[in-house]
XYZ file of C-alpha atoms in Angstrom:
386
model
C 145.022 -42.418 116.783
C 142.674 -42.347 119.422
C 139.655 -41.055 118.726
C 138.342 -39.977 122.034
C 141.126 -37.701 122.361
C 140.591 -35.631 119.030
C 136.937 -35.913 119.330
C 135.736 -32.244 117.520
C 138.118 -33.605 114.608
C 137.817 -36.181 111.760
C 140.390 -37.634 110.947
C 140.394 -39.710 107.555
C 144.318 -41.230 107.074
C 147.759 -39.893 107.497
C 147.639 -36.133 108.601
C 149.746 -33.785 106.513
C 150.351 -30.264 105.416
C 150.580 -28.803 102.267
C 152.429 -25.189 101.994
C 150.955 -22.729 99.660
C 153.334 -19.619 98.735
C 149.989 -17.292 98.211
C 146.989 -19.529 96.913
C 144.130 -19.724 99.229
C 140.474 -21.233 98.066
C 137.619 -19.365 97.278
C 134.948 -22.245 99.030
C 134.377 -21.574 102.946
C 137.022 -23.013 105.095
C 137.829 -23.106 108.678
C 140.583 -20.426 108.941
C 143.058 -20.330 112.313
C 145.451 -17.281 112.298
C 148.749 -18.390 114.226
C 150.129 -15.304 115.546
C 153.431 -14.669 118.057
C 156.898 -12.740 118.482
C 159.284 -13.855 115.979
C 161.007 -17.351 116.919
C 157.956 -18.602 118.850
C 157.179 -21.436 117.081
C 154.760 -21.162 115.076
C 156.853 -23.065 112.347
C 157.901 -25.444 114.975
C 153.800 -25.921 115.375
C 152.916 -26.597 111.859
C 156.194 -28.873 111.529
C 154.440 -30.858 114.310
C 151.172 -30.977 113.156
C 152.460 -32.555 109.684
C 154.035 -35.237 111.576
C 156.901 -34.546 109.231
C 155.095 -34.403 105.854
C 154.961 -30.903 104.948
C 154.642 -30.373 101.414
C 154.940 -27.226 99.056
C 152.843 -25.989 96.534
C 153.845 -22.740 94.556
C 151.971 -20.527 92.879
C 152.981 -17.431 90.242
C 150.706 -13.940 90.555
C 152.141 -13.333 94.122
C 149.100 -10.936 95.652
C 151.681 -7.459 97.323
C 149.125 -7.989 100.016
C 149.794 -11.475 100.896
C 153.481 -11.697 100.305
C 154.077 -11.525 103.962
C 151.483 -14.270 104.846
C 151.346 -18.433 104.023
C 148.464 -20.613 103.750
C 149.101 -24.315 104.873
C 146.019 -26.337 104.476
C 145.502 -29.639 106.054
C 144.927 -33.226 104.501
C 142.789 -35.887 106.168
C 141.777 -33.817 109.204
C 138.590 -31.756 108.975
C 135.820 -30.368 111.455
C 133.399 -33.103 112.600
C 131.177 -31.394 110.174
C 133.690 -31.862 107.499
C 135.054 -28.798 107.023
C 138.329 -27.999 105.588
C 141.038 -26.255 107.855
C 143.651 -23.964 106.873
C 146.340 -22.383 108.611
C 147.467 -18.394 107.963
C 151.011 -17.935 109.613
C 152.003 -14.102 110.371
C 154.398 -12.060 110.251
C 156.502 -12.359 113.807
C 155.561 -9.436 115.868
C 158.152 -7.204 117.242
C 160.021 -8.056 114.134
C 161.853 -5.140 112.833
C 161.285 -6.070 108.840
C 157.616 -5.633 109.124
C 155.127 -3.530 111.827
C 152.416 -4.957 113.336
C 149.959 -1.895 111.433
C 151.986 -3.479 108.018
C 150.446 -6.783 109.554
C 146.859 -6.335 110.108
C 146.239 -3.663 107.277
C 147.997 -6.682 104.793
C 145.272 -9.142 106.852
C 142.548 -6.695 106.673
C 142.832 -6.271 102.737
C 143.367 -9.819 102.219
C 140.360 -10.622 104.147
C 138.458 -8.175 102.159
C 140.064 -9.571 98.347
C 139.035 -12.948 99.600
C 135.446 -12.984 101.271
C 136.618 -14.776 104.110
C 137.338 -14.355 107.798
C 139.196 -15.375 110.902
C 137.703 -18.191 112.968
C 140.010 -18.271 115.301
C 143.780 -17.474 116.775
C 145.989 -19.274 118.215
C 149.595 -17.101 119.796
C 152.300 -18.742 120.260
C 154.825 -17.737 122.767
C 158.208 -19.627 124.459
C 157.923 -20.849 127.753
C 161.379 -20.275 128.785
C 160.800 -16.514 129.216
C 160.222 -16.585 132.642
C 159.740 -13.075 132.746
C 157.976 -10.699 129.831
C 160.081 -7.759 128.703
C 158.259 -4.099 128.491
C 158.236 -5.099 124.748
C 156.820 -8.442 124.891
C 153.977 -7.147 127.539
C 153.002 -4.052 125.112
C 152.861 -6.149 122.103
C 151.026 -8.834 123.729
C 148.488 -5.382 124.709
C 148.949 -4.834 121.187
C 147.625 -8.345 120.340
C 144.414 -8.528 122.915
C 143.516 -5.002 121.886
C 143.727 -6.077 117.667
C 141.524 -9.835 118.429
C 139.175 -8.218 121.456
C 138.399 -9.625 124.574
C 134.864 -10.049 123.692
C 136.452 -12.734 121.216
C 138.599 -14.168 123.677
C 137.151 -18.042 123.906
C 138.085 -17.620 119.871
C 141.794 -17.331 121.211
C 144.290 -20.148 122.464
C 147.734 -19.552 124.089
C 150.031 -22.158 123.149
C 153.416 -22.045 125.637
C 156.217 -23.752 123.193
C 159.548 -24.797 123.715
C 159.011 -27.531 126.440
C 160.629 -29.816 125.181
C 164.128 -27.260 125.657
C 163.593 -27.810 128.976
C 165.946 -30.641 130.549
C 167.255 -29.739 134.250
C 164.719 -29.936 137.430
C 164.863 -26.570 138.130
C 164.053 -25.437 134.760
C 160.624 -27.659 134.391
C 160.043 -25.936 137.649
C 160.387 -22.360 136.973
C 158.250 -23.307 133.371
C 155.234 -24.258 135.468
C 155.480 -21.454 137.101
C 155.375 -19.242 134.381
C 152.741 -21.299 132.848
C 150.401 -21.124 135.864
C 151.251 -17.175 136.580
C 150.143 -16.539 132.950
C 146.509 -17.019 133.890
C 146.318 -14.555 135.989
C 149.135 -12.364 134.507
C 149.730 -10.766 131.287
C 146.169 -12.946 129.808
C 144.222 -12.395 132.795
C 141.783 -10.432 131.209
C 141.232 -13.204 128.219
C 141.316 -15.765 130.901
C 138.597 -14.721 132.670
C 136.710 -14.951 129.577
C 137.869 -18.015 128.237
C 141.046 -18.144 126.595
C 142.596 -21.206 127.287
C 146.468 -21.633 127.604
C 148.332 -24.701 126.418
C 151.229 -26.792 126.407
C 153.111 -27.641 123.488
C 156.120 -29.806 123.268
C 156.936 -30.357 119.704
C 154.983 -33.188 119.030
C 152.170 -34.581 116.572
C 150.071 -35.351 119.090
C 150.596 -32.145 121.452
C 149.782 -29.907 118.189
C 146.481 -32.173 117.478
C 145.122 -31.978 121.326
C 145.267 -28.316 120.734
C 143.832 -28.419 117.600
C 140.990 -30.225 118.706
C 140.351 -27.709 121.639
C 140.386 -25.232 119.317
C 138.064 -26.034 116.764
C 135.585 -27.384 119.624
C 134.736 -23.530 120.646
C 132.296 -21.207 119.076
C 133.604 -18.974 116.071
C 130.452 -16.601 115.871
C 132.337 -13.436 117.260
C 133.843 -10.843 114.712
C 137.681 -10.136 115.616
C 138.040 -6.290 116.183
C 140.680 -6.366 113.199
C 138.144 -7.738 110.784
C 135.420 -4.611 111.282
C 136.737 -2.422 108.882
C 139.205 -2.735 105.844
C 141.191 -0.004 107.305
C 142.741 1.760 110.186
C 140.523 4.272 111.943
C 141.225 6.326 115.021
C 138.431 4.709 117.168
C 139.716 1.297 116.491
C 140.558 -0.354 119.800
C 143.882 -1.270 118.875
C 144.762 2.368 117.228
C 146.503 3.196 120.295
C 149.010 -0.008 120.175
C 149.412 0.237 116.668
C 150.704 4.052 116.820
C 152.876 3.236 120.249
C 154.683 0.451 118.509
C 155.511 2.369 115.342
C 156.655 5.131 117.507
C 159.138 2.944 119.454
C 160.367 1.228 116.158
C 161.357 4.414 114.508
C 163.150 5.591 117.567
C 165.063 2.047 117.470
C 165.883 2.314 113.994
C 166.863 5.774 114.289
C 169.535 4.619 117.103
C 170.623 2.021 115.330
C 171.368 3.936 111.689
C 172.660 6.694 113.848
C 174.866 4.277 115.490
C 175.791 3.022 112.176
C 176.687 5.906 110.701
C 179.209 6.305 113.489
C 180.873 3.065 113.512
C 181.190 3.473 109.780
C 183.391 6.588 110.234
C 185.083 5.295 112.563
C 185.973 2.346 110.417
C 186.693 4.471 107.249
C 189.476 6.100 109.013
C 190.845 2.688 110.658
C 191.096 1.478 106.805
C 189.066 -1.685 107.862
C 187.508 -2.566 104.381
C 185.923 -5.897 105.256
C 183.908 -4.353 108.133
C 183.359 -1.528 105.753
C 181.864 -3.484 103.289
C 179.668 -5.230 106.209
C 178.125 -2.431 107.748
C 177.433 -0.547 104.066
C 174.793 -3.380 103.460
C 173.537 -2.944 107.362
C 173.287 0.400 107.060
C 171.436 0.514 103.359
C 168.814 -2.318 105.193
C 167.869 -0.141 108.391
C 167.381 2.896 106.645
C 165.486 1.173 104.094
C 163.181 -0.136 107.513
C 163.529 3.550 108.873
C 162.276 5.184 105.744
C 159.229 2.916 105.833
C 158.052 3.034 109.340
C 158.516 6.589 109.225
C 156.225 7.161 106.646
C 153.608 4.334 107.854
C 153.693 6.868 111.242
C 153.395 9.475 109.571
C 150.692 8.126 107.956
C 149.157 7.504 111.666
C 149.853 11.011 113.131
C 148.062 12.559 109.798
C 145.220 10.094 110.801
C 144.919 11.640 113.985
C 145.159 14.885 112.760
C 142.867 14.719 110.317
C 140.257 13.413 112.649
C 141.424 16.225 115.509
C 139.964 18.597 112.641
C 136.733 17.506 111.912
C 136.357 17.680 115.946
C 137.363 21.090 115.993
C 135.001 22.051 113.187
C 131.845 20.556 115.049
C 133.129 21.941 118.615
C 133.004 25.529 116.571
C 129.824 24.308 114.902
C 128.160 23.877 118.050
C 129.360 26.913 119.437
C 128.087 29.061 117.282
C 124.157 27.305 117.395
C 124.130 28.182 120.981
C 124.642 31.583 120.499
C 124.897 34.382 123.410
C 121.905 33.233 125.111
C 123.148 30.107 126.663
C 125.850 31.537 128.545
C 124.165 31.270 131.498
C 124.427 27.468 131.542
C 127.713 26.557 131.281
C 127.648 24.389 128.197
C 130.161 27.103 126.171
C 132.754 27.518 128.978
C 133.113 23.487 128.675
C 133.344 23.424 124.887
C 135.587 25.875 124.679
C 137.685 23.914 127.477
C 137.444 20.528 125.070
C 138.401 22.838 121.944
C 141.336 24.171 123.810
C 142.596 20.812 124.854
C 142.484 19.960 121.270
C 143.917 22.664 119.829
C 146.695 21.379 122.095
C 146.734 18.034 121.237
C 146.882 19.196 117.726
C 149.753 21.516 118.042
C 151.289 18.205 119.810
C 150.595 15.766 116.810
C 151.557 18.686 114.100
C 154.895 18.927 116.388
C 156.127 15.135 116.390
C 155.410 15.314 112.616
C 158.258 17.877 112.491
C 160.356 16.327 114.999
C 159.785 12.500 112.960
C 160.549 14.726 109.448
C 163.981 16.408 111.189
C 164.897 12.985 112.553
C 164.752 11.104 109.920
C 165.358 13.936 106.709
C 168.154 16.531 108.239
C 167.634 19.962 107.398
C 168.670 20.509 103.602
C 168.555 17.336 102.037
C 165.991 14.642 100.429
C 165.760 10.936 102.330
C 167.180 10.036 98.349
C 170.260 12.740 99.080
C 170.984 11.510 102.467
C 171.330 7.527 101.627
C 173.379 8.422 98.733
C 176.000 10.633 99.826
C 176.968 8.010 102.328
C 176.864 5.607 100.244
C 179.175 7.672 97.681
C 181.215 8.195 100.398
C 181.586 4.843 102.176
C 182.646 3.481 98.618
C 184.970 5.982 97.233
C 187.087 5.327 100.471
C 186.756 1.813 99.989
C 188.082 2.337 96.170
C 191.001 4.172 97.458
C 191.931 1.788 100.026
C 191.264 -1.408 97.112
C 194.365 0.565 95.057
C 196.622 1.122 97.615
């Protein structure tokens, strides 16, 4: 391999990646976090950088915390300074199995349990999407506000999929897209030195952007790594609570939906797509009944921390006493309590709303699943007999 080429790397033999199911070690390693939407390539990316010899390790004693994340660590390529690296692929984001606050408060605990911390990220994202959907632009808000700009030379953009690309006109419109992202949707990190790279399925591809990565600084904390847990002056709170929001209402179209075309199949007598949407329908409210209680979780945050405002906003109140009327200062805190008194009635309201939506009125989350499900298969057992 050429050398000059992969300069920040040292490369010893034949590169190749071994896949561990939850092991990671406990000496310091170079760590890169490969993040993305779900089918961006970030398999396709560590396929590549194997040059086809991607190997498997197992391990029993599965950490809960980790079961959603896997470790690949790389043989005969190190730092120039010899340091191991190891890959940590995520979750997909905007995948509807797992939320992107399941993702980073699994990272954030594992991080914790482990002593060790991200170096840097590299998101992964298809070239042929000309244009970014509302959903792809707020989780890609989502992402920048969870890493930070201030970390942003820690982050590369790797476009995939170019080698999908066969007619003229498509290589056209793909530059475009890859020179409009600059000064797009990562204009911000841009500016403050993201870079954004091509990747085309190849060894070599995957180890020129390997090399660029490990070449930049690491020194800057990731705004995910600050804390071990979610707190309402996170950056990234925001995101977090917008995309759970937006989930649930999904999932609560889709087993509402459900539940429809299930009726409507009961009384056709149409077993086999019966027995099809039973399992679809057991799965989404499975994800509904966990989102909605990781949102809850969220709104309680903010309510919680609404509260302690409202106690010092009384607190300071009552030091200033009758005397400093004249100035103003109580006219303006009472304003701020008001508004938050609002805000709380607000939160306390979508709690109810979130509860109705997904619990009816007079019956458990446990009552609701099963009665459908009693009823989906005592039809089905009377139209097996017949």
């Amino acid at each position: 391999m050429n050398a000059f080429l992969y300069a920040n790397l040292k490369i010893t033999g034949k590169i190749s990646v071994v896949k561990h199911a939850s092991s990671f070690p406990d000496r310091y390693v170079k760590v890169i976090l490969l993040m993305g939407f779900s089918g961006s390539g970030k398999s396709s990316f560590i396929n590549a950088l194997s040059g086809g010899s991607l190997s498997t390790m197992t391990s029993d004693g599965l950490d809960e915390h980790t079961l959603d994340f896997t470790f690949y660590q790389l043989s005969n390529v190190t730092t120039q300074a010899g340091q191991e690296i190891w890959l940590i692929d995520s979750p997909g984001f905007a995948d509807n199995k797992i939320s992107e606050a399941e993702i980073i408060r699994n990272l954030k605990r594992w991080l914790k349990q482990k002593e060790q911390r991200i170096h840097w990220v590299l998101y992964l994202m298809p070239i042929i999407n000309t244009r970014l959907r509302g959903s792809q632009r707020m989780t890609i808000d989502t992402f920048k506000a969870v890493t930070g700009v201030q970390t942003a030379r820690q982050v590369t953009i790797a476009t995939t999929m170019w080698n999908h690309l066969y007619q003229q006109d498509a290589k056209r419109k793909a530059e475009m897209t890859f020179t409009a992202l600059k000064g797009g949707a990562w204009k911000d990190f841009t500016a403050q030195g993201t870079t954004i790279k091509k990747f085309d399925n190849t060894q070599e591809a995957a180890l020129r952007i390997l090399n660029s990565i490990v070449s930049r600084d690491a020194g800057t904390v990731f705004s995910f790594e600050k804390r071990e847990m979610f707190h309402l002056g996170d950056p990234y709170f925001e995101g977090i609570l917008r995309d759970l929001e937006i989930r649930v209402q999904h999932l609560y179209c889709q087993v509402h939906f459900l539940r429809r075309t299930i009726k409507e199949s009961v009384n056709d007598g149409d077993t086999q797509l019966l027995l099809i949407l039973e399992k679809i329908m057991e799965e989404a409210q499975k994800d509904l009944w966990r989102l909605s209680h990781q949102l809850v979780g969220l709104y309680k945050m903010t309510l919680h921390d609404h509260i302690q405002q409202e106690k010092h906003l009384n607190a300071c109140l009552s030091a200033m006493g009758p005397y400093m009327e004249y100035s103003g200062h109580p006219s303006l805190l009472r304003a701020q309590l008001e508004n938050l008194r609002l805000d709380m009635e607000t939160v306390k309201q979508k709690i109810a709303e979130l509860h109705d939506m997904v619990i009816p009125s007079g019956s458990t989350a446990s009552q609701k699943s099963s009665v459908l499900k009693r009823r989906v298969k005592a039809k089905l057992n009377r139209m097996l007999r017949q």
